[in-house]
């Protein structure tokens, strides 16, 4: 298991003005993410129950157990903090400036099919700004971490977005929301356009990992519509701290409460926005 290295935790950059130090917050998030990830692996080995939110949107008892695991650990350490977790919703009691934003299992469909691309995502807001992200992929034992102004790391080593300069030589990734059958805003038009312009196009099924892979230079760009805050909170900090650019489709700074996400290495960002803003029929 990864141990948050002293090198990563000691830095001259000031911590947020509240009394909690960045290493206390980061260590707690790492412990919570790793504990929940280990739990997910156990469920994957021993079996799990599936329920259907709609015909293509699943939830398992592993999702709920992992969420309980993360929240129990964080609430023990930070009883006053606010929480927003996918399965349980909001807990905003009190006046803390901190809010943990948790996706206990990002990639549930993959998990349910035994396809080992999923993760635990633990993000932290301070006064409404995302300041920290921890994403743990238990199948690969990959731990992505970032804290505002301190860089992004994979298993303790610094990571950086890619240097790819053109869409033509880019590997892109996207995803589709669970209302794909009901909405016209289903991303299929964008998918068709990018398929003809990029070197390659993937759909991994885990938005949090997609953001981390942009951070690690494995993907050059990622776009999606209709993501939720828990899909983006942690990964957006990791991608930004790795030198990535994150916006909506108009080029405005990303809001994790918005409907659109474009994350890239920065160099191909304008080209991605241009494709996303083409009229629908121009493929
Ligand atoms: C989903 C994944 C997927 C994305 C979906 C998300 P879940 O989250 O991140 O990649 O395309 O929009 O809802 O349901 O597996 O936690
Ligand atoms: Ca998710
Ligand atoms: Ca989830």
PDB file of C-alpha atoms and ligand atoms in Angstrom:
ATOM      1  CA  UNK A   1       0.000   0.000   0.000  1.00  0.00           C
ATOM      2  CA  UNK A   2       1.146   3.512  -0.754  1.00  0.00           C
ATOM      3  CA  UNK A   3       2.327   5.540   2.205  1.00  0.00           C
ATOM      4  CA  UNK A   4       2.018   9.322   1.724  1.00  0.00           C
ATOM      5  CA  UNK A   5       5.724  10.167   1.540  1.00  0.00           C
ATOM      6  CA  UNK A   6       7.277  12.901   3.704  1.00  0.00           C
ATOM      7  CA  UNK A   7       8.582  14.566   0.518  1.00  0.00           C
ATOM      8  CA  UNK A   8       5.076  14.939  -0.757  1.00  0.00           C
ATOM      9  CA  UNK A   9       3.695  16.207   2.523  1.00  0.00           C
ATOM     10  CA  UNK A  10       6.324  18.837   3.390  1.00  0.00           C
ATOM     11  CA  UNK A  11       6.240  21.983   1.337  1.00  0.00           C
ATOM     12  CA  UNK A  12       6.707  25.697   1.904  1.00  0.00           C
ATOM     13  CA  UNK A  13       3.369  26.596   0.301  1.00  0.00           C
ATOM     14  CA  UNK A  14       0.947  27.845   2.983  1.00  0.00           C
ATOM     15  CA  UNK A  15      -2.038  25.705   3.934  1.00  0.00           C
ATOM     16  CA  UNK A  16      -5.583  27.130   3.860  1.00  0.00           C
ATOM     17  CA  UNK A  17      -6.220  29.591   6.689  1.00  0.00           C
ATOM     18  CA  UNK A  18      -8.214  27.115   8.803  1.00  0.00           C
ATOM     19  CA  UNK A  19      -6.282  25.257  11.431  1.00  0.00           C
ATOM     20  CA  UNK A  20      -6.237  21.861   9.684  1.00  0.00           C
ATOM     21  CA  UNK A  21      -2.944  21.152   7.984  1.00  0.00           C
ATOM     22  CA  UNK A  22      -2.802  19.762   4.478  1.00  0.00           C
ATOM     23  CA  UNK A  23      -1.028  16.599   5.578  1.00  0.00           C
ATOM     24  CA  UNK A  24      -3.757  15.775   8.141  1.00  0.00           C
ATOM     25  CA  UNK A  25      -6.439  16.163   5.457  1.00  0.00           C
ATOM     26  CA  UNK A  26      -4.488  14.284   2.812  1.00  0.00           C
ATOM     27  CA  UNK A  27      -3.545  11.421   5.097  1.00  0.00           C
ATOM     28  CA  UNK A  28      -7.186  10.948   6.134  1.00  0.00           C
ATOM     29  CA  UNK A  29      -8.368  10.948   2.511  1.00  0.00           C
ATOM     30  CA  UNK A  30      -5.664   8.455   1.525  1.00  0.00           C
ATOM     31  CA  UNK A  31      -6.560   6.136   4.394  1.00  0.00           C
ATOM     32  CA  UNK A  32     -10.270   6.365   3.579  1.00  0.00           C
ATOM     33  CA  UNK A  33      -9.734   5.800  -0.154  1.00  0.00           C
ATOM     34  CA  UNK A  34      -7.439   2.828   0.386  1.00  0.00           C
ATOM     35  CA  UNK A  35      -9.686   1.224   3.003  1.00  0.00           C
ATOM     36  CA  UNK A  36     -12.737   1.550   0.738  1.00  0.00           C
ATOM     37  CA  UNK A  37     -10.772   0.309  -2.287  1.00  0.00           C
ATOM     38  CA  UNK A  38      -9.654  -2.771  -0.371  1.00  0.00           C
ATOM     39  CA  UNK A  39     -13.285  -3.369   0.572  1.00  0.00           C
ATOM     40  CA  UNK A  40     -14.312  -3.141  -3.100  1.00  0.00           C
ATOM     41  CA  UNK A  41     -11.718  -5.773  -4.042  1.00  0.00           C
ATOM     42  CA  UNK A  42     -13.107  -8.053  -1.340  1.00  0.00           C
ATOM     43  CA  UNK A  43     -16.643  -7.653  -2.703  1.00  0.00           C
ATOM     44  CA  UNK A  44     -15.349  -8.291  -6.238  1.00  0.00           C
ATOM     45  CA  UNK A  45     -13.869 -11.590  -5.036  1.00  0.00           C
ATOM     46  CA  UNK A  46     -16.677 -12.774  -2.787  1.00  0.00           C
ATOM     47  CA  UNK A  47     -19.777 -11.433  -4.606  1.00  0.00           C
ATOM     48  CA  UNK A  48     -22.219  -8.532  -4.356  1.00  0.00           C
ATOM     49  CA  UNK A  49     -25.898  -7.666  -4.776  1.00  0.00           C
ATOM     50  CA  UNK A  50     -27.047  -5.486  -7.675  1.00  0.00           C
ATOM     51  CA  UNK A  51     -30.010  -3.076  -7.594  1.00  0.00           C
ATOM     52  CA  UNK A  52     -31.226  -1.030 -10.559  1.00  0.00           C
ATOM     53  CA  UNK A  53     -31.753   2.748 -10.306  1.00  0.00           C
ATOM     54  CA  UNK A  54     -32.965   2.459 -13.933  1.00  0.00           C
ATOM     55  CA  UNK A  55     -32.357  -0.285 -16.552  1.00  0.00           C
ATOM     56  CA  UNK A  56     -28.736   0.825 -17.164  1.00  0.00           C
ATOM     57  CA  UNK A  57     -27.906   2.566 -13.873  1.00  0.00           C
ATOM     58  CA  UNK A  58     -26.787   0.051 -11.266  1.00  0.00           C
ATOM     59  CA  UNK A  59     -25.865   0.274  -7.641  1.00  0.00           C
ATOM     60  CA  UNK A  60     -24.415  -2.557  -5.572  1.00  0.00           C
ATOM     61  CA  UNK A  61     -24.048  -3.252  -1.878  1.00  0.00           C
ATOM     62  CA  UNK A  62     -20.317  -2.707  -2.485  1.00  0.00           C
ATOM     63  CA  UNK A  63     -21.035   0.947  -3.459  1.00  0.00           C
ATOM     64  CA  UNK A  64     -22.891   1.441  -0.165  1.00  0.00           C
ATOM     65  CA  UNK A  65     -20.344  -0.373   1.988  1.00  0.00           C
ATOM     66  CA  UNK A  66     -17.457   1.604   0.455  1.00  0.00           C
ATOM     67  CA  UNK A  67     -19.309   4.877   1.052  1.00  0.00           C
ATOM     68  CA  UNK A  68     -19.979   3.927   4.682  1.00  0.00           C
ATOM     69  CA  UNK A  69     -16.300   3.079   5.095  1.00  0.00           C
ATOM     70  CA  UNK A  70     -15.108   6.463   3.745  1.00  0.00           C
ATOM     71  CA  UNK A  71     -17.655   8.494   5.706  1.00  0.00           C
ATOM     72  CA  UNK A  72     -17.073   6.617   8.987  1.00  0.00           C
ATOM     73  CA  UNK A  73     -13.350   7.293   8.826  1.00  0.00           C
ATOM     74  CA  UNK A  74     -13.674  10.954   7.823  1.00  0.00           C
ATOM     75  CA  UNK A  75     -16.446  11.686  10.347  1.00  0.00           C
ATOM     76  CA  UNK A  76     -14.363  10.231  13.143  1.00  0.00           C
ATOM     77  CA  UNK A  77     -11.491  12.577  12.239  1.00  0.00           C
ATOM     78  CA  UNK A  78     -13.594  15.614  11.226  1.00  0.00           C
ATOM     79  CA  UNK A  79     -16.990  15.442  12.963  1.00  0.00           C
ATOM     80  CA  UNK A  80     -17.948  19.027  12.012  1.00  0.00           C
ATOM     81  CA  UNK A  81     -17.253  18.779   8.291  1.00  0.00           C
ATOM     82  CA  UNK A  82     -19.934  18.712   5.614  1.00  0.00           C
ATOM     83  CA  UNK A  83     -20.384  15.788   3.234  1.00  0.00           C
ATOM     84  CA  UNK A  84     -21.787  15.180  -0.221  1.00  0.00           C
ATOM     85  CA  UNK A  85     -21.728  11.506  -1.137  1.00  0.00           C
ATOM     86  CA  UNK A  86     -23.311   9.849  -4.171  1.00  0.00           C
ATOM     87  CA  UNK A  87     -25.482   7.270  -2.421  1.00  0.00           C
ATOM     88  CA  UNK A  88     -26.316   9.191   0.777  1.00  0.00           C
ATOM     89  CA  UNK A  89     -26.582  12.732  -0.540  1.00  0.00           C
ATOM     90  CA  UNK A  90     -25.816  15.872   1.455  1.00  0.00           C
ATOM     91  CA  UNK A  91     -24.959  16.318   5.115  1.00  0.00           C
ATOM     92  CA  UNK A  92     -24.488  20.075   5.596  1.00  0.00           C
ATOM     93  CA  UNK A  93     -25.128  20.379   9.312  1.00  0.00           C
ATOM     94  CA  UNK A  94     -23.136  23.117  11.072  1.00  0.00           C
ATOM     95  CA  UNK A  95     -20.990  25.857   9.571  1.00  0.00           C
ATOM     96  CA  UNK A  96     -17.736  24.155   8.590  1.00  0.00           C
ATOM     97  CA  UNK A  97     -15.903  25.590   5.537  1.00  0.00           C
ATOM     98  CA  UNK A  98     -14.949  22.026   4.549  1.00  0.00           C
ATOM     99  CA  UNK A  99     -17.084  19.677   2.442  1.00  0.00           C
ATOM    100  CA  UNK A 100     -15.980  16.178   1.457  1.00  0.00           C
ATOM    101  CA  UNK A 101     -17.314  15.049  -1.916  1.00  0.00           C
ATOM    102  CA  UNK A 102     -17.275  11.286  -2.294  1.00  0.00           C
ATOM    103  CA  UNK A 103     -17.884   8.776  -5.066  1.00  0.00           C
ATOM    104  CA  UNK A 104     -17.337   5.478  -3.260  1.00  0.00           C
ATOM    105  CA  UNK A 105     -17.264   3.474  -6.489  1.00  0.00           C
ATOM    106  CA  UNK A 106     -16.745   5.345  -9.738  1.00  0.00           C
ATOM    107  CA  UNK A 107     -17.169   2.771 -12.469  1.00  0.00           C
ATOM    108  CA  UNK A 108     -20.024   0.717 -11.008  1.00  0.00           C
ATOM    109  CA  UNK A 109     -20.990  -0.837 -14.356  1.00  0.00           C
ATOM    110  CA  UNK A 110     -17.381  -1.975 -14.875  1.00  0.00           C
ATOM    111  CA  UNK A 111     -17.282  -3.347 -11.323  1.00  0.00           C
ATOM    112  CA  UNK A 112     -20.544  -5.243 -11.789  1.00  0.00           C
ATOM    113  CA  UNK A 113     -19.200  -6.914 -14.944  1.00  0.00           C
ATOM    114  CA  UNK A 114     -15.831  -7.787 -13.422  1.00  0.00           C
ATOM    115  CA  UNK A 115     -14.036  -5.270 -15.660  1.00  0.00           C
ATOM    116  CA  UNK A 116     -11.289  -3.932 -13.398  1.00  0.00           C
ATOM    117  CA  UNK A 117     -11.490  -0.204 -14.125  1.00  0.00           C
ATOM    118  CA  UNK A 118     -13.061   1.533 -11.133  1.00  0.00           C
ATOM    119  CA  UNK A 119     -11.948   3.607  -8.195  1.00  0.00           C
ATOM    120  CA  UNK A 120     -12.795   5.395  -4.975  1.00  0.00           C
ATOM    121  CA  UNK A 121     -12.875   9.180  -5.343  1.00  0.00           C
ATOM    122  CA  UNK A 122     -12.517  11.502  -2.342  1.00  0.00           C
ATOM    123  CA  UNK A 123     -12.489  15.251  -2.968  1.00  0.00           C
ATOM    124  CA  UNK A 124     -12.458  18.149  -0.522  1.00  0.00           C
ATOM    125  CA  UNK A 125     -13.878  21.651  -0.874  1.00  0.00           C
ATOM    126  CA  UNK A 126     -12.828  24.567   1.300  1.00  0.00           C
ATOM    127  CA  UNK A 127     -15.227  27.522   1.204  1.00  0.00           C
ATOM    128  CA  UNK A 128     -16.690  26.145  -2.034  1.00  0.00           C
ATOM    129  CA  UNK A 129     -13.326  25.657  -3.801  1.00  0.00           C
ATOM    130  CA  UNK A 130     -11.983  22.167  -4.585  1.00  0.00           C
ATOM    131  CA  UNK A 131      -8.609  22.003  -2.828  1.00  0.00           C
ATOM    132  CA  UNK A 132      -7.759  18.315  -2.582  1.00  0.00           C
ATOM    133  CA  UNK A 133      -8.328  15.109  -4.470  1.00  0.00           C
ATOM    134  CA  UNK A 134      -7.539  11.471  -3.759  1.00  0.00           C
ATOM    135  CA  UNK A 135      -8.472   8.752  -6.260  1.00  0.00           C
ATOM    136  CA  UNK A 136      -7.576   5.128  -5.558  1.00  0.00           C
ATOM    137  CA  UNK A 137      -7.713   2.384  -8.194  1.00  0.00           C
ATOM    138  CA  UNK A 138      -7.498  -0.815  -6.130  1.00  0.00           C
ATOM    139  CA  UNK A 139      -7.108  -3.165  -9.109  1.00  0.00           C
ATOM    140  CA  UNK A 140      -3.847  -1.505 -10.195  1.00  0.00           C
ATOM    141  CA  UNK A 141      -2.882  -0.251  -6.722  1.00  0.00           C
ATOM    142  CA  UNK A 142      -2.649   3.262  -8.173  1.00  0.00           C
ATOM    143  CA  UNK A 143      -3.176   6.163  -5.797  1.00  0.00           C
ATOM    144  CA  UNK A 144      -3.584   9.612  -7.360  1.00  0.00           C
ATOM    145  CA  UNK A 145      -3.313  12.558  -4.970  1.00  0.00           C
ATOM    146  CA  UNK A 146      -3.228  16.342  -5.246  1.00  0.00           C
ATOM    147  CA  UNK A 147      -3.533  19.354  -2.995  1.00  0.00           C
ATOM    148  CA  UNK A 148      -3.976  22.891  -4.259  1.00  0.00           C
ATOM    149  CA  UNK A 149      -0.622  24.503  -5.231  1.00  0.00           C
ATOM    150  CA  UNK A 150       1.351  21.363  -4.319  1.00  0.00           C
ATOM    151  CA  UNK A 151       1.265  19.348  -7.530  1.00  0.00           C
ATOM    152  CA  UNK A 152      -0.233  15.988  -8.416  1.00  0.00           C
ATOM    153  CA  UNK A 153       1.203  12.568  -7.620  1.00  0.00           C
ATOM    154  CA  UNK A 154       0.783   8.937  -8.584  1.00  0.00           C
ATOM    155  CA  UNK A 155       1.922   6.638  -5.777  1.00  0.00           C
ATOM    156  CA  UNK A 156       4.031   9.503  -4.431  1.00  0.00           C
ATOM    157  CA  UNK A 157       5.721  10.438  -7.736  1.00  0.00           C
ATOM    158  CA  UNK A 158       4.908  13.737  -9.488  1.00  0.00           C
ATOM    159  CA  UNK A 159       2.732  13.463 -12.593  1.00  0.00           C
ATOM    160  CA  UNK A 160       2.190  15.919 -15.449  1.00  0.00           C
ATOM    161  CA  UNK A 161      -0.258  16.358 -18.296  1.00  0.00           C
ATOM    162  CA  UNK A 162       1.031  15.443 -21.767  1.00  0.00           C
ATOM    163  CA  UNK A 163       2.748  17.684 -24.308  1.00  0.00           C
ATOM    164  CA  UNK A 164       0.692  16.557 -27.300  1.00  0.00           C
ATOM    165  CA  UNK A 165      -0.004  19.591 -29.466  1.00  0.00           C
ATOM    166  CA  UNK A 166      -2.614  18.477 -32.003  1.00  0.00           C
ATOM    167  CA  UNK A 167      -5.925  16.631 -31.904  1.00  0.00           C
ATOM    168  CA  UNK A 168      -4.664  14.512 -34.756  1.00  0.00           C
ATOM    169  CA  UNK A 169      -2.078  12.916 -32.466  1.00  0.00           C
ATOM    170  CA  UNK A 170      -4.218  12.908 -29.303  1.00  0.00           C
ATOM    171  CA  UNK A 171      -5.746  10.045 -27.358  1.00  0.00           C
ATOM    172  CA  UNK A 172      -9.090  11.295 -26.038  1.00  0.00           C
ATOM    173  CA  UNK A 173     -11.631   9.848 -23.655  1.00  0.00           C
ATOM    174  CA  UNK A 174     -15.289  10.455 -22.924  1.00  0.00           C
ATOM    175  CA  UNK A 175     -18.297   8.894 -21.232  1.00  0.00           C
ATOM    176  CA  UNK A 176     -22.064   8.753 -21.448  1.00  0.00           C
ATOM    177  CA  UNK A 177     -24.608   9.574 -18.778  1.00  0.00           C
ATOM    178  CA  UNK A 178     -27.257   7.109 -17.636  1.00  0.00           C
ATOM    179  CA  UNK A 179     -30.025   9.091 -19.352  1.00  0.00           C
ATOM    180  CA  UNK A 180     -28.457   8.422 -22.784  1.00  0.00           C
ATOM    181  CA  UNK A 181     -31.686   6.724 -23.934  1.00  0.00           C
ATOM    182  CA  UNK A 182     -33.917   9.598 -22.876  1.00  0.00           C
ATOM    183  CA  UNK A 183     -32.060  12.792 -23.777  1.00  0.00           C
ATOM    184  CA  UNK A 184     -30.979  14.381 -27.036  1.00  0.00           C
ATOM    185  CA  UNK A 185     -27.947  15.741 -25.193  1.00  0.00           C
ATOM    186  CA  UNK A 186     -26.462  12.244 -25.248  1.00  0.00           C
ATOM    187  CA  UNK A 187     -22.903  13.059 -26.416  1.00  0.00           C
ATOM    188  CA  UNK A 188     -23.139  10.798 -29.482  1.00  0.00           C
ATOM    189  CA  UNK A 189     -22.705  13.679 -31.906  1.00  0.00           C
ATOM    190  CA  UNK A 190     -19.518  14.855 -30.140  1.00  0.00           C
ATOM    191  CA  UNK A 191     -18.291  11.267 -30.027  1.00  0.00           C
ATOM    192  CA  UNK A 192     -18.715  10.905 -33.797  1.00  0.00           C
ATOM    193  CA  UNK A 193     -16.866  14.168 -34.466  1.00  0.00           C
ATOM    194  CA  UNK A 194     -13.901  13.396 -32.216  1.00  0.00           C
ATOM    195  CA  UNK A 195     -13.673   9.836 -33.608  1.00  0.00           C
ATOM    196  CA  UNK A 196     -12.781  11.395 -36.962  1.00  0.00           C
ATOM    197  CA  UNK A 197     -10.369  14.011 -35.579  1.00  0.00           C
ATOM    198  CA  UNK A 198      -8.380  12.286 -32.807  1.00  0.00           C
ATOM    199  CA  UNK A 199      -5.709   9.618 -33.077  1.00  0.00           C
ATOM    200  CA  UNK A 200      -7.794   7.457 -30.758  1.00  0.00           C
ATOM    201  CA  UNK A 201     -10.914   7.640 -28.626  1.00  0.00           C
ATOM    202  CA  UNK A 202     -11.735   5.622 -25.489  1.00  0.00           C
ATOM    203  CA  UNK A 203     -14.636   5.163 -23.064  1.00  0.00           C
ATOM    204  CA  UNK A 204     -13.307   3.721 -19.813  1.00  0.00           C
ATOM    205  CA  UNK A 205     -16.434   3.979 -17.645  1.00  0.00           C
ATOM    206  CA  UNK A 206     -14.814   5.899 -14.779  1.00  0.00           C
ATOM    207  CA  UNK A 207     -14.790   9.690 -15.036  1.00  0.00           C
ATOM    208  CA  UNK A 208     -12.581  10.088 -11.956  1.00  0.00           C
ATOM    209  CA  UNK A 209      -9.921   7.844 -13.508  1.00  0.00           C
ATOM    210  CA  UNK A 210     -10.319   9.639 -16.852  1.00  0.00           C
ATOM    211  CA  UNK A 211      -9.360  12.896 -15.098  1.00  0.00           C
ATOM    212  CA  UNK A 212      -6.418  11.205 -13.367  1.00  0.00           C
ATOM    213  CA  UNK A 213      -5.244   9.774 -16.687  1.00  0.00           C
ATOM    214  CA  UNK A 214      -5.262  13.287 -18.193  1.00  0.00           C
ATOM    215  CA  UNK A 215      -3.159  14.282 -15.160  1.00  0.00           C
ATOM    216  CA  UNK A 216      -0.737  11.419 -15.800  1.00  0.00           C
ATOM    217  CA  UNK A 217      -0.415  12.181 -19.529  1.00  0.00           C
ATOM    218  CA  UNK A 218      -2.090   8.883 -20.488  1.00  0.00           C
ATOM    219  CA  UNK A 219      -4.964  10.755 -22.118  1.00  0.00           C
ATOM    220  CA  UNK A 220      -4.509  14.139 -23.795  1.00  0.00           C
ATOM    221  CA  UNK A 221      -8.108  15.235 -23.372  1.00  0.00           C
ATOM    222  CA  UNK A 222     -11.449  14.259 -21.796  1.00  0.00           C
ATOM    223  CA  UNK A 223     -14.910  15.696 -22.246  1.00  0.00           C
ATOM    224  CA  UNK A 224     -18.298  14.664 -20.934  1.00  0.00           C
ATOM    225  CA  UNK A 225     -21.779  16.101 -20.345  1.00  0.00           C
ATOM    226  CA  UNK A 226     -24.033  15.603 -17.328  1.00  0.00           C
ATOM    227  CA  UNK A 227     -21.437  14.456 -14.826  1.00  0.00           C
ATOM    228  CA  UNK A 228     -22.124  14.859 -11.100  1.00  0.00           C
ATOM    229  CA  UNK A 229     -19.970  16.728  -8.547  1.00  0.00           C
ATOM    230  CA  UNK A 230     -18.708  13.453  -7.038  1.00  0.00           C
ATOM    231  CA  UNK A 231     -17.466  12.302 -10.467  1.00  0.00           C
ATOM    232  CA  UNK A 232     -15.315  15.438 -10.834  1.00  0.00           C
ATOM    233  CA  UNK A 233     -14.362  16.829  -7.394  1.00  0.00           C
ATOM    234  CA  UNK A 234     -11.192  14.844  -6.690  1.00  0.00           C
ATOM    235  CA  UNK A 235     -10.065  14.242 -10.275  1.00  0.00           C
ATOM    236  CA  UNK A 236     -10.419  17.893 -11.236  1.00  0.00           C
ATOM    237  CA  UNK A 237      -7.893  18.948  -8.567  1.00  0.00           C
ATOM    238  CA  UNK A 238      -5.528  16.179  -9.664  1.00  0.00           C
ATOM    239  CA  UNK A 239      -5.766  17.161 -13.347  1.00  0.00           C
ATOM    240  CA  UNK A 240      -5.353  20.878 -12.586  1.00  0.00           C
ATOM    241  CA  UNK A 241      -2.373  20.326 -10.293  1.00  0.00           C
ATOM    242  CA  UNK A 242      -0.736  18.227 -13.016  1.00  0.00           C
ATOM    243  CA  UNK A 243      -0.857  21.234 -15.355  1.00  0.00           C
ATOM    244  CA  UNK A 244      -4.131  20.411 -17.082  1.00  0.00           C
ATOM    245  CA  UNK A 245      -6.790  22.910 -18.120  1.00  0.00           C
ATOM    246  CA  UNK A 246     -10.408  22.420 -17.047  1.00  0.00           C
ATOM    247  CA  UNK A 247     -13.375  24.328 -18.407  1.00  0.00           C
ATOM    248  CA  UNK A 248     -16.952  24.021 -19.567  1.00  0.00           C
ATOM    249  CA  UNK A 249     -17.676  23.875 -23.316  1.00  0.00           C
ATOM    250  CA  UNK A 250     -17.555  27.702 -23.523  1.00  0.00           C
ATOM    251  CA  UNK A 251     -14.068  27.895 -22.030  1.00  0.00           C
ATOM    252  CA  UNK A 252     -15.214  29.131 -18.600  1.00  0.00           C
ATOM    253  CA  UNK A 253     -13.498  27.720 -15.509  1.00  0.00           C
ATOM    254  CA  UNK A 254     -14.931  24.342 -14.555  1.00  0.00           C
ATOM    255  CA  UNK A 255     -17.649  24.180 -11.923  1.00  0.00           C
ATOM    256  CA  UNK A 256     -18.162  20.668 -10.562  1.00  0.00           C
ATOM    257  CA  UNK A 257     -21.845  21.628 -10.204  1.00  0.00           C
ATOM    258  CA  UNK A 258     -22.124  22.449 -13.920  1.00  0.00           C
ATOM    259  CA  UNK A 259     -23.196  20.167 -16.740  1.00  0.00           C
ATOM    260  CA  UNK A 260     -20.125  20.228 -18.988  1.00  0.00           C
ATOM    261  CA  UNK A 261     -16.508  19.204 -18.526  1.00  0.00           C
ATOM    262  CA  UNK A 262     -13.495  19.575 -20.798  1.00  0.00           C
ATOM    263  CA  UNK A 263     -10.155  18.554 -19.300  1.00  0.00           C
ATOM    264  CA  UNK A 264      -6.998  18.562 -21.355  1.00  0.00           C
ATOM    265  CA  UNK A 265      -3.262  19.067 -21.356  1.00  0.00           C
ATOM    266  CA  UNK A 266      -3.989  22.716 -22.238  1.00  0.00           C
ATOM    267  CA  UNK A 267      -2.354  22.539 -25.671  1.00  0.00           C
ATOM    268  CA  UNK A 268      -5.294  20.869 -27.414  1.00  0.00           C
ATOM    269  CA  UNK A 269      -7.955  22.628 -25.367  1.00  0.00           C
ATOM    270  CA  UNK A 270      -9.000  25.270 -27.891  1.00  0.00           C
ATOM    271  CA  UNK A 271      -9.183  22.626 -30.624  1.00  0.00           C
ATOM    272  CA  UNK A 272     -11.440  20.500 -28.401  1.00  0.00           C
ATOM    273  CA  UNK A 273     -13.692  23.482 -27.636  1.00  0.00           C
ATOM    274  CA  UNK A 274     -13.947  24.230 -31.359  1.00  0.00           C
ATOM    275  CA  UNK A 275     -15.190  20.683 -32.056  1.00  0.00           C
ATOM    276  CA  UNK A 276     -17.625  20.777 -29.122  1.00  0.00           C
ATOM    277  CA  UNK A 277     -19.066  24.045 -30.391  1.00  0.00           C
ATOM    278  CA  UNK A 278     -19.513  22.991 -34.027  1.00  0.00           C
ATOM    279  CA  UNK A 279     -23.101  22.849 -35.214  1.00  0.00           C
ATOM    280  CA  UNK A 280     -24.540  19.347 -34.653  1.00  0.00           C
ATOM    281  CA  UNK A 281     -24.653  18.301 -38.315  1.00  0.00           C
ATOM    282  CA  UNK A 282     -21.005  19.203 -39.101  1.00  0.00           C
ATOM    283  CA  UNK A 283     -19.292  15.817 -38.772  1.00  0.00           C
TER     284      UNK A 283
HETATM  285  C1  LIG B   1     -20.194   7.032 -13.955  1.00  0.00           C
HETATM  286  C2  LIG B   1     -18.804   6.948 -14.529  1.00  0.00           C
HETATM  287  C3  LIG B   1     -18.839   7.025 -16.042  1.00  0.00           C
HETATM  288  C4  LIG B   1     -19.531   8.277 -16.521  1.00  0.00           C
HETATM  289  C5  LIG B   1     -20.923   8.348 -15.922  1.00  0.00           C
HETATM  290  C6  LIG B   1     -20.829   8.310 -14.393  1.00  0.00           C
HETATM  291  P1  LIG B   1     -20.646   5.725 -11.627  1.00  0.00           P
HETATM  292  O1  LIG B   1     -20.164   7.013 -12.534  1.00  0.00           O
HETATM  293  O2  LIG B   1     -17.980   7.967 -14.026  1.00  0.00           O
HETATM  294  O3  LIG B   1     -17.535   7.052 -16.586  1.00  0.00           O
HETATM  295  O4  LIG B   1     -19.613   8.240 -17.914  1.00  0.00           O
HETATM  296  O5  LIG B   1     -21.511   9.571 -16.341  1.00  0.00           O
HETATM  297  O6  LIG B   1     -22.121   8.417 -13.841  1.00  0.00           O
HETATM  298  O7  LIG B   1     -22.113   5.600 -11.777  1.00  0.00           O
HETATM  299  O8  LIG B   1     -19.918   4.535 -12.105  1.00  0.00           O
HETATM  300  O9  LIG B   1     -20.254   6.152 -10.250  1.00  0.00           O
HETATM  301 CA1  LIG B   2     -19.404   8.297 -10.628  1.00  0.00          CA
HETATM  302 CA1  LIG B   3     -20.528   5.822  -8.085  1.00  0.00          CA
END
